[in-house]
Amino acid sequence: MSGLGERLQAKAALLGERATREMYEDPFWQARFGARGREQAEKDSQFHLSYLLQALAAQDPAVFENYARWLQTLLVSRGMCSRHIDENFARLAQAIEDEIEGPEAALEVLRAGREALLYPEGPARELQRLAEPLADRTLEVVTSRQPSWFSLVVTHASMAAFESAAQAEQTRFRRDVLDHIAYLADALHAGRAELFADHAVWMQDFQSRRQAPPRRVEETLLALDECLGLTAPSAEGETNPTPRAARGTSIAPAKTAGSGSVPPPARASLRPARKRPSLSPPPDAPVPVPATAELCAASRQLIERALERLAQQRASSAGPSGAPPAVGGQQQ
Amino acid sequence: MSQAVSEHPPMDSRDALCEVYVQAQLVGDRREALRVIVEQGLRGGLSCGDVHQVIQRAQREIGRLWLEDRITIAQEHMATAISQVVLSHVYQYADALPPNGKRVTVACVEGEQHDFPSRLVADSLDLAGFEVRFLGANVPTRHLLQMLSEQAPDLLVLSVTMTFNLPALRDAVARVREEHPHLPLAIGGGACVWNKTLAEELRPDIVGSDASELVSQARELLRIGS
């Protein structure tokens, strides 16, 4: 084994423990995956390191890339999203960079592994590529529509210490949206709508336990759908054929004269009538999230399914039980 | 049905057979699984090699279903146990080729618990006329070396499924070459599929991606039928 391999092996327990501990500092992880999930995550970190060592021994990052793709199917099917795996790899890389001398080759393998989590083609890949601007746009829309969400919230102290409560909540909200997008991309790739719906149902329950505003998940998914559906033609392939003028208002930041806020997007998108008003966007509206028609249609189907499940969940929990909803299972 | 067709049945018949077989595995019906393979497979015109391919494909499907969390580990184990039973029966039903006088040792490397792929290879080699010594899962390298000294095979097949067992493969290959420098070596299993540079690194005589390909390469290497 190479010197780097030996150094990694000598500190494997420390590296794995640190990566897992850092992830579980976020209450989401404990709430979503529990003590058993944490125990499994520590074991998983050791598996990651084991495959990393084999990739180094073979001097071939493809060994780790193959593992990353296999792991992605395994964990996505058990209630995680690709973003969580990416975070795990990233934290492991940071721990290695801090703790191991001469870590470059290991960091390169982990970088290749993170890259391998990007789907090769199709709507899922496109959605992964658009995740950041789409999250930004969704945040803008929701901030404008629901300003109270970001002012009457409880945030955890470590974030609030550095940012205002509103900024911290916006940061957390944006992260939640990125999770929604990652779950959506994973469900699209797997062709399994229930993976996204399960996540939405769990998230609604999680947020209600944290005294978040009611219907927050639903409103967020509607905004996400609107941001995707209102986008302009993509440079890649077939694009959404609906003319922008017929697709409702822009999701651009507030530029409307005198309003001071983003005009409310077309709420008709996933509501019963499903008719979008024929409003023209402002002439200077940017084109922030260019999505193809294929992606818009595929995403909408999954979001619709999730909204249906959320409505069912709301109806069933209207009684006195308040039992947590079933989710798609945990890691094995 | 012509001879040519019975020797090379269309892929869809194997696909259909595989689907029915997997269903029997998933409900845990050993007798139905066996009936499907014997009645619809062997007596329906499929060769033993075809049936092995059906079982191999079924096992991959079972693995995929577990990976996607559509079945539990318990179901996966039950399904694999059924395939072990069925393989034994196929072995009994099949007409083996006459002995070709070549001896092959098949083993999983130390630590490797997944022995089904290597068992399939062992049975395929046996039915192709080789004299096979199948050592099963997790064979300690020093005991493997002892067996090689006693048996003096013409070919050693080492199987490794999990990538984290590759160090054991590297160690076994090095020590076998040290003690038996002229013994031809084949490697196979899932870890060899993920690690494309392994063949270049270890330079085995054969790298098998499935049982039938490995048998074919073994026949060629050992000049069977030439």
XYZ file of C-alpha atoms in Angstrom:
558
model
C 0.000 0.000 0.000
C 1.215 3.486 -0.768
C 2.307 5.934 1.931
C -0.891 7.908 1.447
C -2.937 4.730 1.747
C -1.220 3.873 5.002
C -1.746 7.355 6.383
C -5.432 7.202 5.477
C -5.852 3.772 6.981
C -4.177 4.844 10.200
C -6.685 7.679 10.645
C -9.710 6.017 9.038
C -11.740 5.891 12.255
C -11.077 9.555 13.025
C -11.869 10.699 9.492
C -15.120 8.756 9.299
C -16.231 9.862 12.756
C -15.521 13.514 11.977
C -17.436 13.494 8.677
C -20.459 11.859 10.293
C -20.386 14.076 13.380
C -20.300 17.206 11.250
C -23.287 16.061 9.220
C -25.289 15.270 12.335
C -24.697 18.738 13.760
C -27.541 19.662 11.420
C -30.770 18.582 13.180
C -32.159 17.464 9.833
C -29.910 14.400 9.821
C -30.892 13.205 13.278
C -34.563 13.799 12.588
C -34.504 12.175 9.176
C -32.318 9.141 9.793
C -32.158 8.796 13.573
C -29.650 6.950 15.729
C -29.647 3.930 13.453
C -28.953 6.151 10.481
C -26.032 7.745 12.291
C -24.582 4.364 13.156
C -24.971 3.320 9.524
C -23.456 6.591 8.326
C -20.306 5.911 10.359
C -20.062 2.453 8.797
C -20.685 3.977 5.370
C -17.834 6.419 5.901
C -15.520 3.479 6.493
C -16.783 1.873 3.285
C -16.118 5.133 1.429
C -12.556 5.113 2.755
C -12.128 1.437 1.881
C -13.087 2.077 -1.753
C -10.973 5.214 -1.782
C -7.994 3.109 -0.715
C -8.667 0.613 -3.505
C -8.900 3.389 -6.062
C -5.537 4.698 -4.842
C -4.024 1.198 -4.925
C -5.206 0.747 -8.505
C -4.306 4.351 -9.372
C -7.717 4.475 -10.996
C -10.439 6.884 -9.785
C -12.972 4.819 -11.760
C -12.985 2.281 -8.925
C -14.408 4.960 -6.625
C -16.656 6.386 -9.341
C -18.280 2.978 -9.836
C -18.738 2.688 -6.090
C -20.273 6.176 -5.913
C -22.864 5.327 -8.558
C -23.694 2.026 -6.882
C -23.991 3.767 -3.507
C -26.201 6.432 -5.060
C -28.763 3.837 -6.163
C -28.531 2.073 -2.799
C -29.055 5.154 -0.645
C -31.448 7.064 -2.897
C -33.699 3.999 -2.755
C -33.572 4.211 1.045
C -34.587 7.811 1.613
C -31.423 9.808 0.979
C -30.708 12.095 -1.926
C -27.569 12.499 -4.028
C -26.864 15.799 -2.313
C -26.502 14.013 1.011
C -23.957 11.593 -0.458
C -22.140 14.501 -2.027
C -22.051 16.245 1.339
C -20.642 13.119 2.952
C -17.880 12.889 0.339
C -17.156 16.618 0.656
C -16.856 16.438 4.440
C -14.626 13.416 4.147
C -12.435 15.323 1.701
C -12.214 18.261 4.089
C -11.286 15.970 6.970
C -8.582 14.339 4.837
C -7.241 17.691 3.732
C -7.011 18.818 7.369
C -5.677 15.616 8.877
C -3.540 13.857 6.259
C -0.212 14.908 4.904
C 0.096 14.933 1.117
C -3.594 14.216 0.495
C -3.826 15.394 -3.142
C -4.368 11.992 -4.783
C -7.107 11.093 -2.288
C -8.828 14.439 -2.812
C -8.727 13.859 -6.552
C -10.429 10.476 -6.161
C -13.136 11.989 -3.951
C -13.620 14.792 -6.446
C -14.112 12.171 -9.176
C -16.603 10.382 -6.921
C -18.616 13.561 -6.410
C -18.577 14.133 -10.153
C -19.864 10.590 -10.688
C -22.990 11.483 -8.697
C -24.067 13.668 -11.619
C -26.388 11.669 -13.836
C -25.089 11.078 -17.330
C -27.923 12.603 -19.337
C -31.611 13.462 -19.502
C -33.900 15.532 -17.293
C -32.253 14.398 -14.050
C -28.867 15.669 -15.198
C -30.413 18.868 -16.453
C -32.096 19.443 -13.118
C -28.821 18.832 -11.273
C -27.164 21.374 -13.513
C -29.898 23.954 -12.845
C -30.112 23.324 -9.101
C -28.345 26.462 -7.854
C -30.106 29.085 -10.014
C -33.404 27.287 -9.549
C -32.994 27.378 -5.770
C -32.158 31.089 -5.963
C -35.245 31.813 -8.026
C -37.493 29.751 -5.778
C -36.167 31.562 -2.736
C -36.844 34.914 -4.358
C -40.393 33.968 -5.233
C -41.166 32.563 -1.814
C -39.485 35.428 0.019
C -41.636 37.843 -1.879
C -44.810 35.867 -1.456
C -44.326 34.771 2.150
C -42.084 37.351 3.864
C -43.342 36.243 7.280
C -41.644 32.849 6.812
C -38.305 34.520 7.234
C -39.050 36.759 10.150
C -40.953 34.626 12.666
C -38.732 31.628 12.890
C -36.556 29.807 15.335
C -33.095 29.067 14.022
C -30.326 27.151 15.643
C -27.915 29.278 17.589
C -24.742 28.657 15.613
C -26.251 30.167 12.461
C -28.074 32.935 14.238
C -24.857 33.981 15.892
C -23.410 34.968 12.551
C -26.406 36.080 10.567
C -29.698 37.696 11.244
C -32.532 35.310 11.967
C -34.104 36.110 8.632
C -30.897 35.545 6.697
C -30.268 32.338 8.542
C -33.744 31.108 7.758
C -33.322 32.053 4.127
C -30.081 30.116 4.023
C -31.789 27.114 5.575
C -34.761 27.452 3.259
C -32.477 27.578 0.238
C -30.739 24.442 1.462
C -34.131 22.747 1.841
C -34.980 23.750 -1.724
C -31.685 22.286 -2.930
C -32.646 19.073 -1.131
C -36.066 19.135 -2.826
C -34.350 19.552 -6.189
C -31.903 16.730 -5.452
C -34.720 14.385 -4.406
C -36.619 15.398 -7.528
C -33.620 14.687 -9.779
C -33.051 11.321 -8.107
C -36.705 10.366 -8.490
C -36.628 11.416 -12.144
C -33.547 9.323 -12.815
C -34.941 6.292 -11.001
C -38.376 6.701 -12.585
C -39.832 6.451 -9.077
C -42.214 9.272 -8.214
C -42.707 7.879 -4.714
C -39.138 8.745 -3.735
C -39.892 12.439 -4.130
C -43.367 12.191 -2.628
C -42.016 10.325 0.413
C -39.484 13.079 0.949
C -42.141 15.788 0.677
C -44.402 14.034 3.166
C -41.570 13.559 5.625
C -40.449 17.164 5.226
C -43.944 18.455 5.867
C -44.113 16.492 9.105
C -40.603 17.587 10.106
C -41.424 21.222 9.535
C -44.732 21.066 11.327
C -42.903 19.645 14.356
C -40.589 22.651 14.161
C -43.557 25.032 14.151
C -42.921 26.040 10.554
C -45.764 27.801 8.767
C -48.501 25.468 7.558
C -48.358 24.360 3.908
C -44.773 25.479 3.685
C -43.710 22.437 1.698
C -46.679 22.707 -0.640
C -46.070 26.389 -1.283
C -42.402 25.717 -1.859
C -43.098 22.939 -4.353
C -45.569 25.139 -6.188
C -42.970 27.880 -6.401
C -40.401 25.365 -7.610
C -42.763 24.167 -10.299
C -43.533 27.700 -11.337
C -39.869 28.628 -11.533
C -39.218 25.647 -13.777
C -42.342 26.126 -15.858
C -41.741 29.788 -16.456
C -38.312 29.447 -17.886
C -37.143 30.343 -21.301
C -35.751 28.159 -24.073
C -32.625 26.214 -23.283
C -29.553 26.196 -25.440
C -29.601 22.401 -25.188
C -32.097 20.452 -27.243
C -35.814 20.826 -27.288
C -37.209 23.499 -25.083
C -40.457 24.308 -23.433
C -42.649 25.171 -26.404
C -44.974 27.420 -24.441
C -44.223 31.042 -25.324
C -42.972 32.998 -22.366
C -45.765 35.467 -22.721
C -48.288 32.671 -22.341
C -46.591 31.113 -19.367
C -47.377 33.787 -16.853
C -45.282 36.241 -15.050
C -41.549 36.263 -14.702
C -39.721 34.754 -11.789
C -37.162 37.486 -12.047
C -36.234 39.466 -8.960
C -38.469 42.378 -8.188
C -38.097 44.841 -11.013
C -41.697 45.834 -11.513
C -42.038 49.562 -11.337
C -43.318 50.719 -8.020
C -44.060 47.325 -6.600
C -40.883 46.762 -4.657
C -41.483 43.060 -4.691
C -41.774 40.151 -7.079
C -45.213 40.016 -8.580
C -46.965 36.864 -7.429
C -46.242 34.100 -9.939
C -49.044 32.396 -11.708
C -50.648 30.290 -8.994
C -52.720 28.414 -11.526
C -49.872 26.084 -12.405
C -50.713 23.087 -10.259
C -54.021 24.224 -8.959
C -57.228 22.608 -10.209
C -57.845 24.860 -13.224
C -54.183 24.580 -14.346
C -54.519 27.588 -16.587
C -51.779 30.119 -16.652
C -52.727 33.759 -17.167
C -51.418 35.416 -20.283
C -49.213 37.963 -18.667
C -46.159 39.296 -20.359
C -42.969 39.302 -18.369
C -41.158 42.566 -17.851
C -39.060 43.313 -20.931
C -35.848 43.259 -18.988
C -36.529 39.945 -17.269
C -33.418 37.766 -17.153
C -33.476 34.157 -18.199
C -32.248 32.548 -15.051
C -33.205 28.906 -15.322
C -33.289 27.628 -18.886
C -35.065 24.291 -18.729
C -36.198 22.013 -21.525
C -39.826 21.124 -22.015
C -38.970 17.532 -21.172
C -37.637 18.528 -17.772
C -40.587 20.801 -17.041
C -43.105 18.091 -17.907
C -41.295 15.338 -16.040
C -40.807 17.475 -12.949
C -44.385 18.609 -12.938
C -45.636 15.031 -12.897
C -43.571 14.249 -9.831
C -44.474 17.474 -8.060
C -48.143 16.790 -8.740
C -47.813 13.350 -7.194
C -46.084 14.822 -4.164
C -48.789 17.477 -3.752
C -51.450 14.801 -3.906
C -49.673 12.834 -1.191
C -49.322 15.956 0.937
C -53.034 16.644 0.592
C -53.837 13.059 1.557
C -51.510 13.316 4.489
C -53.102 16.528 5.626
C -56.551 14.978 5.386
C -55.548 11.864 7.291
C -53.724 13.776 10.018
C -56.624 16.157 10.511
C -57.798 13.674 13.140
C -56.400 13.516 16.665
C -53.597 11.010 16.114
C -50.819 13.231 14.767
C -48.745 10.156 14.040
C -45.702 10.782 11.852
C -46.145 9.839 8.212
C -44.548 6.778 6.724
C -41.501 7.539 4.659
C -39.630 5.518 2.129
C -37.516 3.618 4.624
C -34.084 4.147 6.039
C -30.697 2.893 5.157
C -30.040 -0.749 5.671
C -37.616 -26.877 -34.170
C -34.322 -27.065 -35.952
C -31.133 -28.112 -34.250
C -29.708 -24.669 -34.725
C -32.634 -23.077 -32.974
C -32.545 -25.513 -30.064
C -28.855 -24.859 -29.591
C -29.274 -21.111 -29.723
C -32.787 -20.292 -28.577
C -33.943 -16.736 -29.056
C -33.020 -14.426 -26.231
C -36.665 -13.667 -25.491
C -37.338 -17.253 -24.409
C -34.554 -16.966 -21.859
C -35.856 -13.566 -20.797
C -39.337 -14.980 -20.290
C -37.953 -17.935 -18.387
C -35.877 -15.623 -16.234
C -38.918 -13.543 -15.362
C -40.946 -16.564 -14.263
C -37.991 -17.948 -12.361
C -37.433 -14.674 -10.489
C -41.093 -14.618 -9.482
C -40.750 -18.106 -8.029
C -37.612 -17.012 -6.179
C -39.310 -13.964 -4.715
C -42.216 -15.942 -3.277
C -39.786 -18.552 -1.991
C -41.234 -21.421 -4.029
C -38.300 -23.760 -4.531
C -40.332 -26.426 -6.287
C -41.798 -23.966 -8.774
C -38.365 -22.452 -9.421
C -36.962 -25.903 -10.080
C -39.928 -26.865 -12.248
C -39.493 -23.726 -14.343
C -35.827 -24.425 -14.957
C -36.171 -28.159 -15.607
C -39.516 -28.334 -17.424
C -39.508 -25.081 -19.346
C -35.750 -24.754 -19.612
C -33.882 -28.009 -19.982
C -36.834 -29.998 -21.359
C -37.944 -27.051 -23.419
C -34.818 -27.120 -25.555
C -32.388 -24.925 -23.632
C -28.859 -26.121 -23.117
C -27.283 -26.315 -19.713
C -25.236 -23.226 -20.579
C -28.425 -21.368 -21.467
C -29.972 -22.332 -18.177
C -26.886 -21.189 -16.325
C -27.228 -17.858 -18.089
C -30.867 -17.632 -17.020
C -29.923 -18.277 -13.395
C -27.047 -15.805 -13.599
C -29.336 -13.156 -15.024
C -31.953 -13.899 -12.383
C -29.368 -13.422 -9.658
C -28.386 -10.077 -11.133
C -32.040 -9.075 -11.149
C -32.375 -10.129 -7.517
C -29.300 -8.024 -6.730
C -30.816 -5.045 -8.509
C -34.096 -5.414 -6.617
C -32.205 -5.415 -3.321
C -30.083 -2.446 -4.371
C -33.225 -0.469 -5.171
C -34.807 -1.441 -1.845
C -37.593 -3.342 -3.534
C -36.804 -6.518 -1.623
C -35.192 -7.126 1.766
C -31.897 -8.812 2.494
C -33.908 -11.777 3.793
C -35.683 -12.109 0.444
C -32.383 -11.766 -1.371
C -30.875 -14.547 0.706
C -33.920 -16.733 0.170
C -33.748 -16.207 -3.572
C -30.037 -17.019 -3.695
C -30.559 -20.160 -1.620
C -33.146 -21.276 -4.170
C -30.660 -20.748 -6.971
C -28.128 -22.866 -5.073
C -30.656 -25.714 -4.921
C -31.632 -25.295 -8.545
C -27.994 -25.275 -9.663
C -27.498 -28.611 -7.920
C -30.450 -30.063 -9.792
C -29.329 -28.661 -13.122
C -25.977 -30.303 -12.510
C -27.779 -33.594 -11.962
C -29.938 -33.252 -15.065
C -27.298 -31.980 -17.410
C -25.290 -34.074 -19.792
C -21.666 -33.293 -19.102
C -19.154 -33.415 -21.892
C -16.676 -36.265 -21.637
C -13.714 -35.593 -19.341
C -11.063 -33.586 -21.137
C -8.293 -34.515 -18.697
C -7.753 -30.988 -17.381
C -8.093 -30.117 -13.723
C -9.316 -26.720 -12.491
C -9.409 -25.326 -8.950
C -12.041 -22.649 -8.266
C -11.998 -20.553 -5.087
C -13.126 -17.262 -3.601
C -10.264 -15.250 -2.170
C -9.809 -14.869 1.557
C -12.611 -12.764 3.061
C -14.924 -13.079 0.065
C -18.283 -14.469 1.175
C -20.123 -14.248 -2.143
C -19.555 -17.697 -3.603
C -22.498 -17.981 -5.973
C -20.714 -16.617 -9.060
C -17.753 -18.936 -8.490
C -20.060 -21.891 -7.989
C -21.708 -21.153 -11.317
C -18.276 -21.081 -12.929
C -17.318 -24.365 -11.239
C -20.477 -26.089 -12.467
C -20.032 -24.708 -15.984
C -16.445 -25.932 -16.118
C -17.479 -29.315 -14.756
C -20.189 -29.751 -17.360
C -17.725 -28.703 -20.053
C -15.595 -31.724 -19.170
C -13.100 -30.249 -16.714
C -12.263 -31.979 -13.461
C -13.188 -29.280 -10.961
C -12.217 -28.744 -7.352
C -14.547 -26.083 -5.963
C -13.349 -24.634 -2.659
C -16.218 -22.184 -2.048
C -16.199 -18.894 -0.128
C -13.448 -17.224 1.909
C -10.530 -19.574 1.280
C -7.473 -18.667 3.381
C -4.557 -18.185 1.021
C -2.243 -20.534 2.872
C -4.830 -23.345 2.619
C -5.317 -22.568 -1.035
C -1.579 -22.937 -1.593
C -1.605 -26.244 0.221
C -4.465 -27.483 -1.963
C -2.673 -26.413 -5.116
C 0.419 -28.364 -4.069
C -1.696 -31.452 -3.449
C -3.920 -31.257 -6.499
C -1.571 -29.782 -9.103
C -4.368 -28.271 -11.233
C -3.960 -27.036 -14.798
C -5.789 -23.786 -14.027
C -6.670 -21.765 -10.930
C -9.787 -19.573 -10.938
C -9.974 -16.894 -8.227
C -13.227 -15.055 -7.634
C -13.686 -11.706 -5.878
C -16.975 -9.824 -5.683
C -16.339 -7.002 -3.219
C -13.755 -4.383 -4.082
C -12.483 -4.262 -0.505
C -11.322 -7.863 -0.966
C -8.942 -6.896 -3.782
C -5.950 -6.796 -1.413
C -6.623 -10.483 -0.697
C -6.688 -11.168 -4.433
C -3.399 -9.336 -4.958
C -1.856 -11.245 -2.076
C -3.140 -14.610 -3.317
C -1.921 -13.981 -6.863
C 1.541 -12.978 -5.644
C 1.906 -16.001 -3.393
C 0.524 -18.458 -5.951
C 2.979 -17.152 -8.542
C 5.795 -17.474 -6.083
C 5.055 -21.096 -5.322
C 3.496 -22.171 -8.641
C 5.033 -19.914 -11.258
C 3.762 -21.938 -14.201
C 0.166 -22.349 -13.070
C -2.244 -20.494 -15.388
C -4.528 -18.106 -13.538
C -8.040 -16.806 -14.158
C -9.720 -14.035 -12.187
C -13.365 -13.025 -12.184
C -16.217 -11.558 -10.181
C -17.856 -8.200 -9.656
C -14.740 -6.474 -8.327
C -12.945 -7.241 -11.593
C -15.754 -5.536 -13.505
C -15.456 -2.352 -11.428
C -11.679 -2.339 -11.530
C -10.719 -2.222 -15.168
C -7.022 -1.807 -14.516
C -6.798 -5.048 -12.558
C -6.081 -7.166 -15.620
C -3.223 -4.900 -16.605
C -1.878 -4.897 -13.068
C -2.093 -8.632 -12.319
C -1.816 -9.949 -15.884
C -3.851 -13.104 -15.372
C -4.203 -15.568 -18.255
C -7.985 -15.147 -18.217
C -10.357 -12.435 -17.011
C -13.887 -13.804 -17.058
C -16.924 -11.561 -17.190
C -19.327 -14.506 -16.916
C -19.271 -18.279 -16.599
C -19.686 -19.164 -20.265
C -16.971 -16.745 -21.353
C -14.594 -18.117 -18.757
C -15.266 -21.705 -19.889
C -14.658 -20.710 -23.464
C -11.369 -19.005 -22.599
C -10.279 -21.940 -20.430
C -10.865 -24.334 -23.308
C -8.813 -22.145 -25.571
C -6.000 -21.632 -23.065
C -5.710 -25.312 -22.261
C -6.151 -26.299 -25.897
C -9.263 -28.380 -25.396
C -10.643 -29.757 -28.628
C -7.865 -28.377 -30.754
